[in-house]
XYZ file of C-alpha atoms in Angstrom:
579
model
C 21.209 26.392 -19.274
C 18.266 23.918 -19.235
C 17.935 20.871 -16.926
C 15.492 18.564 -18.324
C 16.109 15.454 -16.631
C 14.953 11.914 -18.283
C 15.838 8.055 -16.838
C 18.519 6.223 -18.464
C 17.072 2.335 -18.551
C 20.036 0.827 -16.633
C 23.016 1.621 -15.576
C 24.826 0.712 -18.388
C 23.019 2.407 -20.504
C 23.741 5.453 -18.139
C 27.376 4.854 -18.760
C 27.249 4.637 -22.463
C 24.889 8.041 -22.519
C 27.954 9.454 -20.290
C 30.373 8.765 -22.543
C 28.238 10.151 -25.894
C 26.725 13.060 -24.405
C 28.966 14.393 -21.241
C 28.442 18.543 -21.002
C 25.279 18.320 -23.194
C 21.946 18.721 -21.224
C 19.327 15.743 -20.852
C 16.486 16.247 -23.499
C 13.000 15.354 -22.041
C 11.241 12.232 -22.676
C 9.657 10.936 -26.033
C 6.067 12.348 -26.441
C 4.736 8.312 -26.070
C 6.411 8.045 -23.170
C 4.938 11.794 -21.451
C 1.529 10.000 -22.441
C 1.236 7.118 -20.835
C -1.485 6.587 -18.687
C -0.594 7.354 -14.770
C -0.891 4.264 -12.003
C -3.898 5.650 -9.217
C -2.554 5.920 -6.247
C -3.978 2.963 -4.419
C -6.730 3.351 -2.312
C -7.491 1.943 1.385
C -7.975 -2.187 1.030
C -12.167 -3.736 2.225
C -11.432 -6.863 2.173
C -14.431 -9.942 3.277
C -12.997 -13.169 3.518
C -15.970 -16.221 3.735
C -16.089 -19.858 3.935
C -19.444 -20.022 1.801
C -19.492 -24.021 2.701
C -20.681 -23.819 -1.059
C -20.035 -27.493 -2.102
C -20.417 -29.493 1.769
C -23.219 -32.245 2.109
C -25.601 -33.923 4.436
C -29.099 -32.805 5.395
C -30.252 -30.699 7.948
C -29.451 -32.575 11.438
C -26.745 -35.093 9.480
C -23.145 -35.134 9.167
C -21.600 -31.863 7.060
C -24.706 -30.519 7.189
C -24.647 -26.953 5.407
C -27.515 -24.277 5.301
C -28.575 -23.409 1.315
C -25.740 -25.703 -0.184
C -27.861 -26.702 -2.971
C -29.133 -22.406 -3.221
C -26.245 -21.437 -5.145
C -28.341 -17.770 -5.489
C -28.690 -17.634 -1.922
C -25.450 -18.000 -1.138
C -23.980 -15.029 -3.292
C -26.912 -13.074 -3.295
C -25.963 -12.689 1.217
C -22.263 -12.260 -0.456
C -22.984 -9.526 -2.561
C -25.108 -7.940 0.436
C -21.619 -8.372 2.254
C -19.966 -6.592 -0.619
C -22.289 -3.493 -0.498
C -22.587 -2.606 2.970
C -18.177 -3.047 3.679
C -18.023 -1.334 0.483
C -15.123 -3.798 -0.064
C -12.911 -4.138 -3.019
C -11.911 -7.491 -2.560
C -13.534 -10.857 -1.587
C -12.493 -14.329 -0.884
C -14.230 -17.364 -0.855
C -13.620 -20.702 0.201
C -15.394 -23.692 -0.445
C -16.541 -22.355 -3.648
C -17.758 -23.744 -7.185
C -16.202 -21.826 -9.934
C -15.033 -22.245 -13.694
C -18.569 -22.996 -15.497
C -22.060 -21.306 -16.072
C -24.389 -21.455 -13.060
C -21.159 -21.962 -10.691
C -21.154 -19.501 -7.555
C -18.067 -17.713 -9.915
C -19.960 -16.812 -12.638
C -22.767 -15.950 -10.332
C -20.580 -13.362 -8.381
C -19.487 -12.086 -11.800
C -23.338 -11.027 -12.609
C -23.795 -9.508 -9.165
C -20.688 -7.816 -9.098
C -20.441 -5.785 -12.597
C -17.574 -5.989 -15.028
C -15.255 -3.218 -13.212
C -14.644 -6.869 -11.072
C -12.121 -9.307 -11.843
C -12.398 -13.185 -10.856
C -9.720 -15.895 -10.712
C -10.573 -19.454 -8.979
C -8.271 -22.706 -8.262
C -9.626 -25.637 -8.068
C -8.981 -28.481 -5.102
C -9.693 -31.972 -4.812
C -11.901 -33.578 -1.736
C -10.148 -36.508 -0.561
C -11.605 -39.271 -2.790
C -9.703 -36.966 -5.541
C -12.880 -35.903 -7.442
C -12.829 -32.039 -7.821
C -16.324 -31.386 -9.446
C -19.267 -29.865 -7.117
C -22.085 -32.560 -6.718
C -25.691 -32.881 -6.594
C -26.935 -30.343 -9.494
C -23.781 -27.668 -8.602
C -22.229 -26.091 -11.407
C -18.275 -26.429 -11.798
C -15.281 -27.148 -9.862
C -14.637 -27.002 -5.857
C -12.232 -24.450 -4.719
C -11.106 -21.121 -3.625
C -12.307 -17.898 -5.048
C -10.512 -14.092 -5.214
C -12.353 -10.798 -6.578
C -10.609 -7.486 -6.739
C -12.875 -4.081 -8.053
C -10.243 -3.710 -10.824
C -7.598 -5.405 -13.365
C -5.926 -8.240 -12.388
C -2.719 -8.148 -14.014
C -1.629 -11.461 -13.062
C -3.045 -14.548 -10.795
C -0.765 -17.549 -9.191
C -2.422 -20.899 -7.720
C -0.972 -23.723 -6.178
C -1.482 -26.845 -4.417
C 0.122 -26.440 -0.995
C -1.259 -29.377 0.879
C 1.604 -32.069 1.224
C 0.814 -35.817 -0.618
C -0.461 -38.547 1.757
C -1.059 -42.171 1.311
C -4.430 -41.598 3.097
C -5.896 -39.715 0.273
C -6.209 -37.615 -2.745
C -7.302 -34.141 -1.521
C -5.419 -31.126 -2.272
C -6.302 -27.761 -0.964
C -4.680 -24.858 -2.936
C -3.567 -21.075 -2.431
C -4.209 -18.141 -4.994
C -2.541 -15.011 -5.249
C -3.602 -12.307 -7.785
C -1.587 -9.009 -8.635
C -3.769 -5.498 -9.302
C -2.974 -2.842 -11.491
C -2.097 -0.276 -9.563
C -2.124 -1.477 -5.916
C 1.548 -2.938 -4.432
C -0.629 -5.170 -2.075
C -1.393 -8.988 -3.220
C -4.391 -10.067 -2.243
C -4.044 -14.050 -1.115
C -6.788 -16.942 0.102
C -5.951 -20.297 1.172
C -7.785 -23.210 2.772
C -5.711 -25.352 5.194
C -6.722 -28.604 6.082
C -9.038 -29.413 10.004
C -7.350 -31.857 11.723
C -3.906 -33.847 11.052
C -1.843 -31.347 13.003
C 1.519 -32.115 11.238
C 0.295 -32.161 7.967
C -1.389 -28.991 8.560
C 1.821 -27.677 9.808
C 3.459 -28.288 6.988
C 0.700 -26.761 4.101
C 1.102 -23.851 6.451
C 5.176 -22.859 5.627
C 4.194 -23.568 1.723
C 1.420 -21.090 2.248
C 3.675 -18.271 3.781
C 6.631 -19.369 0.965
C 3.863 -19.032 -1.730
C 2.411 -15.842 -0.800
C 5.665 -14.693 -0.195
C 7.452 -15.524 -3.345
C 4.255 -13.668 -5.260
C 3.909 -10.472 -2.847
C 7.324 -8.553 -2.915
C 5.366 -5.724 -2.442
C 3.323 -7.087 0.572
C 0.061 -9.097 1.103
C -3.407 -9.248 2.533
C -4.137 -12.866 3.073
C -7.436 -14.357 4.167
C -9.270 -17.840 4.506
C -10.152 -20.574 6.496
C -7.244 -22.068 8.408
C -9.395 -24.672 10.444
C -7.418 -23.792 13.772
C -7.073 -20.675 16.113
C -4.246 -18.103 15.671
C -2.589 -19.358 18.380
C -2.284 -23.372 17.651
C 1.215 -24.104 17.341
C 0.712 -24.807 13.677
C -0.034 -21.475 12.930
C 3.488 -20.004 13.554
C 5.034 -19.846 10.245
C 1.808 -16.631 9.461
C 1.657 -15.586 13.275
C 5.236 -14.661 13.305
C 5.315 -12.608 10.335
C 2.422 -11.368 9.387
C -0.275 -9.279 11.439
C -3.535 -10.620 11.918
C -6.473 -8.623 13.151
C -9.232 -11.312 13.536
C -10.042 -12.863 17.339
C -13.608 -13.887 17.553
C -15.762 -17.268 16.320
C -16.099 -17.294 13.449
C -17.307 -20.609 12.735
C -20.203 -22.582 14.502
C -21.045 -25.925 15.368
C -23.520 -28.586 16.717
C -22.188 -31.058 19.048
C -25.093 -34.029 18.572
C -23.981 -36.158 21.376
C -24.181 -33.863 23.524
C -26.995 -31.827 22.427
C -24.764 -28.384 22.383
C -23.120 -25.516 20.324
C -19.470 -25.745 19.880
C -17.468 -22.257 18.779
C -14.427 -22.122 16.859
C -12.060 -19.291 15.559
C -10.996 -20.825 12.286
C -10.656 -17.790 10.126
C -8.263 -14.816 9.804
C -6.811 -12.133 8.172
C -2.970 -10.957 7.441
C -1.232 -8.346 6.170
C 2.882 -7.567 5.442
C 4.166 -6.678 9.162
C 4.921 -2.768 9.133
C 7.086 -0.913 10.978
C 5.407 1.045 13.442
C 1.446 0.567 12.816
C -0.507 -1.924 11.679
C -2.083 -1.479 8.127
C -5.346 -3.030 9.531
C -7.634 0.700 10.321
C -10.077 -1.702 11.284
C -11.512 -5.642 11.055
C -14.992 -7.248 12.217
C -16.333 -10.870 12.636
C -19.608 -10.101 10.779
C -21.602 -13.019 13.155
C -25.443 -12.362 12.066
C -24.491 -13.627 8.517
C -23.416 -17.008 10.108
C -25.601 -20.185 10.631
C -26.140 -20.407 14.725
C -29.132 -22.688 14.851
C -29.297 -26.062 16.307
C -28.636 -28.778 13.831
C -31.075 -31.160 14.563
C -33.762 -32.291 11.932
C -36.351 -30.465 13.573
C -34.575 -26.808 14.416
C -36.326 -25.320 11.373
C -34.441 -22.985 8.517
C -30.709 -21.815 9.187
C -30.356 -18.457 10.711
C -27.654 -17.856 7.787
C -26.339 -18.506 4.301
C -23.173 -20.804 6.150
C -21.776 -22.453 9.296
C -18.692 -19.574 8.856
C -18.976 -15.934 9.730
C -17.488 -13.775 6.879
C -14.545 -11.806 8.119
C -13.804 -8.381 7.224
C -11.448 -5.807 7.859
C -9.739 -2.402 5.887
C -6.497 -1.726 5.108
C -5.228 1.697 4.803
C -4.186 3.257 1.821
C -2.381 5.938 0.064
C -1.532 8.263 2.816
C -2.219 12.243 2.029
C 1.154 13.397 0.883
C 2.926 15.255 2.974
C 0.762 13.857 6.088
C 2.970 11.485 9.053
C 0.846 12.765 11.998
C -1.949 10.494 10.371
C -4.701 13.933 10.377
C -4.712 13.693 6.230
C -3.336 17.044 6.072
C 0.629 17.972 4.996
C 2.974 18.364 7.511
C 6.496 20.160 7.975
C 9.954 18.868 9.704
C 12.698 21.109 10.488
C 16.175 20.554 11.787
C 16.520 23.617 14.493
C 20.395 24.543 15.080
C 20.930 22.152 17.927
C 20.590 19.262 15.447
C 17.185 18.069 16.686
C 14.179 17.239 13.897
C 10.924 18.878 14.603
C 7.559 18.278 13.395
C 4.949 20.850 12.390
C 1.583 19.564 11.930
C -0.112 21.040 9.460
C -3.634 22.743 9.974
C -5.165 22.195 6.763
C -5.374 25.907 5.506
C -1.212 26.238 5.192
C -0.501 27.390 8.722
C 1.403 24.516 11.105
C 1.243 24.226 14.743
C 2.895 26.966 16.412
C 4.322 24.122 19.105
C 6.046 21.817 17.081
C 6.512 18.190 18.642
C 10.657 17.317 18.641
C 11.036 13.585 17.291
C 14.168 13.675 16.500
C 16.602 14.049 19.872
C 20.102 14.855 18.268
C 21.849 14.168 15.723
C 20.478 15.472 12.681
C 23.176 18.473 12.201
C 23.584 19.280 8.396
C 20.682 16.198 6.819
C 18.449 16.584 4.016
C 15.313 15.640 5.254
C 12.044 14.741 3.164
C 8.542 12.339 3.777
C 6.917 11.248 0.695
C 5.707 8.060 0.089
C 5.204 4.507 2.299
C 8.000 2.822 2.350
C 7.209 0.291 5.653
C 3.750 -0.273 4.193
C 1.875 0.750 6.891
C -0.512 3.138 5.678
C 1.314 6.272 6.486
C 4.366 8.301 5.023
C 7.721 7.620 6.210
C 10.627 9.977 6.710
C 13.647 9.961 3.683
C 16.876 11.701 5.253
C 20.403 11.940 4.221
C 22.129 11.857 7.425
C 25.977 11.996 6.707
C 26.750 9.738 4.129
C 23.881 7.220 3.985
C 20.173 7.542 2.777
C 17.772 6.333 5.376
C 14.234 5.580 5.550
C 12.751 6.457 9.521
C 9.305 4.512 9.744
C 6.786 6.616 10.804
C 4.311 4.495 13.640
C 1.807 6.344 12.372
C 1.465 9.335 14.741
C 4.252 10.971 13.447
C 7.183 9.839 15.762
C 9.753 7.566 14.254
C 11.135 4.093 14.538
C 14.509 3.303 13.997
C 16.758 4.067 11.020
C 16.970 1.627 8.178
C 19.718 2.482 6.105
C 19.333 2.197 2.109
C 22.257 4.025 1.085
C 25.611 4.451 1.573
C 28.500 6.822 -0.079
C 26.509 10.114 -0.262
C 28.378 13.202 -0.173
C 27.894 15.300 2.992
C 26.097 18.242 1.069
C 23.933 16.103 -1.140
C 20.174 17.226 -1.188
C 17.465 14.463 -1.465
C 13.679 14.438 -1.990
C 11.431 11.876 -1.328
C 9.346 12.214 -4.149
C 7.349 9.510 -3.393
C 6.723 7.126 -7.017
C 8.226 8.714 -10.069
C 8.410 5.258 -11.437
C 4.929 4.327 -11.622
C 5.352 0.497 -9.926
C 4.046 1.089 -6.666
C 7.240 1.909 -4.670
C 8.374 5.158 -3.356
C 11.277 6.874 -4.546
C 14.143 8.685 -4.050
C 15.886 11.813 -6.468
C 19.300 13.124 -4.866
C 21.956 15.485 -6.102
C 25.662 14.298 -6.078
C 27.865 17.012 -6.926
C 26.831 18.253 -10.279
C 24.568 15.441 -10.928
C 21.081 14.445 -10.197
C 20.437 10.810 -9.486
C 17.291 8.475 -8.884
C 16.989 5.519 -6.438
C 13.881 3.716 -7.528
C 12.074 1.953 -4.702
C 12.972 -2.033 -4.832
C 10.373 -4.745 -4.847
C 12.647 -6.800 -3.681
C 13.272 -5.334 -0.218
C 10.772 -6.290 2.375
C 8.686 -3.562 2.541
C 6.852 -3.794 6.000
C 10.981 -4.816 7.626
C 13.634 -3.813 5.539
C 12.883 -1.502 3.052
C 15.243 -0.450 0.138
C 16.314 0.845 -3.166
C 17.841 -0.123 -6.634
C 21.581 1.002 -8.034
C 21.169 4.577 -8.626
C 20.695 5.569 -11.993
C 21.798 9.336 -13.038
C 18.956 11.333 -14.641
C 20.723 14.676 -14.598
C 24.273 15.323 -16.496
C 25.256 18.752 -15.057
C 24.339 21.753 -13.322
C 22.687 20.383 -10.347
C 24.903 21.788 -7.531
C 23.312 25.241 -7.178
C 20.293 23.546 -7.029
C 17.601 22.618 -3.665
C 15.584 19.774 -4.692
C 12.231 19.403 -2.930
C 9.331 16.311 -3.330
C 5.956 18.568 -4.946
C 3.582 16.475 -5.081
C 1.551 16.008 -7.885
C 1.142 19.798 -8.806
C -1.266 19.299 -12.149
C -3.293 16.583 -11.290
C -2.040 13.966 -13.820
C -1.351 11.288 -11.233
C 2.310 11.446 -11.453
C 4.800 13.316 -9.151
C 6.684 16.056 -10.005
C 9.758 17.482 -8.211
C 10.468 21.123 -7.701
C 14.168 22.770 -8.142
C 15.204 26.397 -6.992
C 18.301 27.777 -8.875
C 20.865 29.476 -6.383
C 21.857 31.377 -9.300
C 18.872 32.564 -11.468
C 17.140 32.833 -7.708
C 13.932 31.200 -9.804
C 12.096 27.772 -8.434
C 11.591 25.880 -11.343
C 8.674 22.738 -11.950
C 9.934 19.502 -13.553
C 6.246 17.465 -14.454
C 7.185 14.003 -14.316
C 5.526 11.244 -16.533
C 4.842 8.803 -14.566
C 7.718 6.380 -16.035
C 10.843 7.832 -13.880
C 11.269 10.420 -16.509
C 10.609 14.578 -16.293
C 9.478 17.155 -18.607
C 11.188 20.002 -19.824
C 11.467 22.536 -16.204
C 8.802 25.796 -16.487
C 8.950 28.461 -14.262
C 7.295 28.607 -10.859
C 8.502 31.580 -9.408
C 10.854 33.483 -9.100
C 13.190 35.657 -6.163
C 13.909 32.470 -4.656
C 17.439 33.890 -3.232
C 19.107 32.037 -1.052
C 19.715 35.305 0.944
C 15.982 36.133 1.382
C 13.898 32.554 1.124
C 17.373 30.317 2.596
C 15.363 27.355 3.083
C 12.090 25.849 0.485
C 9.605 22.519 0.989
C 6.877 21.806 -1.099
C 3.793 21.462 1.193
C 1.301 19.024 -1.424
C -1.673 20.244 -1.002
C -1.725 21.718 2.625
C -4.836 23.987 2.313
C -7.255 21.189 0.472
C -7.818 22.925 -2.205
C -6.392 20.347 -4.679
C -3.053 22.503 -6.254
C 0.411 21.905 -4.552
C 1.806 24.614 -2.332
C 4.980 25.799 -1.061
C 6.655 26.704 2.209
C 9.261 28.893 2.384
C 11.660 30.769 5.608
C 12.618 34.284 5.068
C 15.209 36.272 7.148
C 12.814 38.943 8.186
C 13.414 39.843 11.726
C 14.367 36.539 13.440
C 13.020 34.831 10.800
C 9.318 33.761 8.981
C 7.820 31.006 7.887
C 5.816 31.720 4.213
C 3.110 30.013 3.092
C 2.460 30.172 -0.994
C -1.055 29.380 -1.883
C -0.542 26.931 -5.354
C -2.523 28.480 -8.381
C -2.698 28.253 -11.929
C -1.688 30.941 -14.388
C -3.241 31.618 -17.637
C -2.073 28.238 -19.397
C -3.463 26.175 -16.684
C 0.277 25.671 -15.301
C 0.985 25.904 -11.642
C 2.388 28.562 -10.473
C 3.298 30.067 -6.665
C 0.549 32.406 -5.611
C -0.466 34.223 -2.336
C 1.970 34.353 0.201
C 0.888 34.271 4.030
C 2.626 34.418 6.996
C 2.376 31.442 8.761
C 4.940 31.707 11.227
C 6.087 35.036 12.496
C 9.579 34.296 14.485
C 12.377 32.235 15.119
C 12.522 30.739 12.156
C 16.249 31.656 11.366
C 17.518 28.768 14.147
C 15.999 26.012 11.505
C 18.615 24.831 9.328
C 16.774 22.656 6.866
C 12.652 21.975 6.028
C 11.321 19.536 4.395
């Protein structure tokens, strides 16, 4: 009998399908749908965040003074020097001119190259007058570029109305093929505490309402982390910036003044930070005396540009953080065990226990990052409910959040990672004869309370003989697949999928996949680097092996199991489940 396996569009249409088709097989997806182009994986996050003080008056020892204001060149020329040596892939700018030829936007656009994309929104100085003065090119503002396709951009004005004046400051949000982080930039107002306050909570409701799938948020806030008006981001967001970042010349009193006025946030995760890493980048900021006779400016503005990374993608397979694939077990006294992985397919002979108790007769799988943090999570069927363990990065676990309820006590799950192609990790899992899919939901709060849709049932019939286990992405498509052994052919068949939710037609992998001799299978992604998925396997040799089978490619270019190692020699017949 084949199992092809293809995604009903909603659950209504799964019920209709049910009741036209029930005993027939699931035919494979349309041939437009097998060839749609794959999301990348997203990549680690460089982000610089400036306050270019591109449109501020005043001459050198007056009021506002500003070092190159009328140099527009200058000014992105140091940005784009910025650019190159974080090697970032996003930048945001405040006090910026964009929206006409000449303007620092168009500007950053030449230096920057076409594979960049540019939005700007506009604010008002208090007088109400939004153009940039004196010979500047275009409109005052806030600037975001992203090294890639902006699929969609949101700005807003999030300073509150005031009798006293006309300004408005604004926040911009932008949404990147591929990537499930938003980048954000704001400017908040200096001064007037309460009103401050208050452009603060829109900030966090704006970024909030346009980053389901968490945010990196930078700019000048015009106050420490820790003023009191800063709660509404402190509390839920990380921040990894705590230097000066902005200097000043106290005339009166002949004397520098220091100031930490800009920052950097990202989507609390569970467990560790996505920040790898952040800098105040100081020599690029303005620290001479401003006095008419202190000579040129040190730098290009008054702010330092702030910079950190954000991890990315994490190796699949990998939650000790190493980038190579690791294995859990649960051993026969219910405890979860984790095998690091050594890079050539052999694991650490002494595995680290990091689950106590508990974990008698679950399904246990870790693909995909589902607290946002940078780092694979573990997906386990424990009982009857589907959880999601955040991994704090080192491989030991965080508390349970429960996404699922209702599952039968012998239902096998895989953490595939994303099937679906939209950023979020997923979830396949057999239910009785069936094979289901939980698609990741935007909607949940990734980085606290992560989650999934309604299942949706991709499989009609014949799935209880079957192990299901996450394979990575075994032909280099950019799209997972899932592998599938058949208690009854003893084979371990490969279902490609497209990308979409949807699988191929199943090929052969290999066969004598008995559950007598190989009880227990996991793929292993790529856990000897050399770029085709492999396969673990125990055996009931002796006390019991652990096999290690080398991914290769047979004489279509399909991938196929190949060399078999031992990789560990003994006592592998207490484990009761891998994954």
């Amino acid at each position: 009998m084949k199992r092809s396996v293809r995604m009903l569009v909603s659950v209504a249409a799964a019920v209709a399908a049910l009741g036209a088709t029930l005993g027939t097989a699931l035919v494979a997806a349309p041939a437009t749908q097998a060839a749609q182009a794959a999301i990348p994986a997203q990549s680690e996050i460089r982000v610089v965040s400036w306050n270019i003080c591109g449109e501020a008056g005043g001459s050198r020892g007056g009021v506002g003074y500003c070092p190159y204001r009328n140099e527009p060149v200058a000014k992105i020329d140091e940005v784009k020097k910025a650019v190159d040596e974080r090697r970032a892939n996003v930048v945001m700018l405040q006090e910026v001119c964009g929206g006409a030829p000449g303007s620092h936007m168009a500007l950053l656009q030449e230096r920057l190259g076409s594979e960049w994309s540019i939005r700007h929104a506009k604010g008002a100085r208090p007088d109400g007058r939004t153009d940039c003065r004196a010979g500047l090119a275009g409109e005052l503002g806030i600037l975001l570029a992203v090294k890639g396709t902006v699929t969609a951009s949101w700005a807003e004005n999030t300073l509150p109305d005031s009798p006293a004046d006309s300004q408005t400051l604004a926040a911009l949000c932008v949404a990147v093929e591929g990537w499930s982080t938003t980048p954000c930039t704001t400017h908040i107002i200096p001064g007037d505490a309460s009103r401050a306050a208050e452009q603060i909570k829109n900030v966090r409701a704006f970024v909030d309402a346009h980053a389901p799938g968490g945010s990196v948020l930078g700019g000048d806030f015009n106050r420490n982390a820790g003023a009191a008006e800063m709660a509404p981001l402190t509390s839920a967001y990380d921040s990894c910036i705590d230097g000066y970042t902005y200097h000043g010349w106290d005339t009166a009193a002949g004397e520098h003044t220091w100031h930490k006025l800009d920052h950097l946030f990202t989507t609390k995760a569970v467990g560790a930070s996505r920040f790898a890493s952040c800098a105040v980048d100081s020599a690029r900021m303005d620290t001479t005396p401003n006095t008419p006779t202190s000579g040129p400016p040190s730098g290009v503005s008054d702010h330092a540009p702030v910079t950190a990374v954000l991890r990315g993608a994490p190796t699949a397979g990998d939650l000790s953080g190493d980038g190579k694939s690791d294995l859990v077990a649960v051993d026969d006294a219910g405890k979860l065990r984790l095998y690091a992985g050594l890079g050539n397919g052999s694991v650490t002979g002494g595995p680290a226990v990091i689950g106590s108790g508990g974990w008698a007769g679950a399904s246990v799988s870790h693909r995909g990052d589902w607290t946002g943090n940078g780092t694979e999570d573990l997906v386990a069927r424990v009982g009857g409910e589907l959880r999601v363990y955040p991994n704090r990065g080192d491989g030991t676990l965080a508390s349970p959040v429960r996404i699922g309820t209702g599952f039968p006590a012998d239902s096998q799950v895989a953490g595939v990672g994303d099937a679906t192609g939209d950023g979020y990790p997923d979830v396949i899992a057999t239910i009785g004869d069936t094979l289901w899919l939980y698609a990741g939901d935007p909607a949940a709060n990734p980085g606290v309370n992560p989650g999934v849709k309604p299942g949706v049932q991709i499989g009609l019939r014949g799935w209880s003989p079957m192990s299901l286990s996450a394979a990575g992405d075994t032909d280099h498509d950019g799209r997972v697949d899932l592998f599938a052994r058949d208690a009854n052919d003893e084979k371990l068949w490969l279902y490609r999928g497209h990308g979409d939710g949807t699988f191929g037609e199943r090929t052969e992998y290999g066969h004598g996949y008995g559950t007598g001799n190989r009880p227990l299978l996991a793929g292993a992604g790529d856990a000897d680097g050399n770029g085709v998925a492999d396969l673990w396997a125990t055996t009931n040799e002796g006390t019991g092996t652990l096999m290690f089978y080398a991914g290769e490619t047979n004489g279509a270019g399909d991938p196929v199991d190949g060399t078999r190692t031992t990789v560990g020699p003994s006592g592998w017949n207490t484990i009761r489940a891998i994954g």
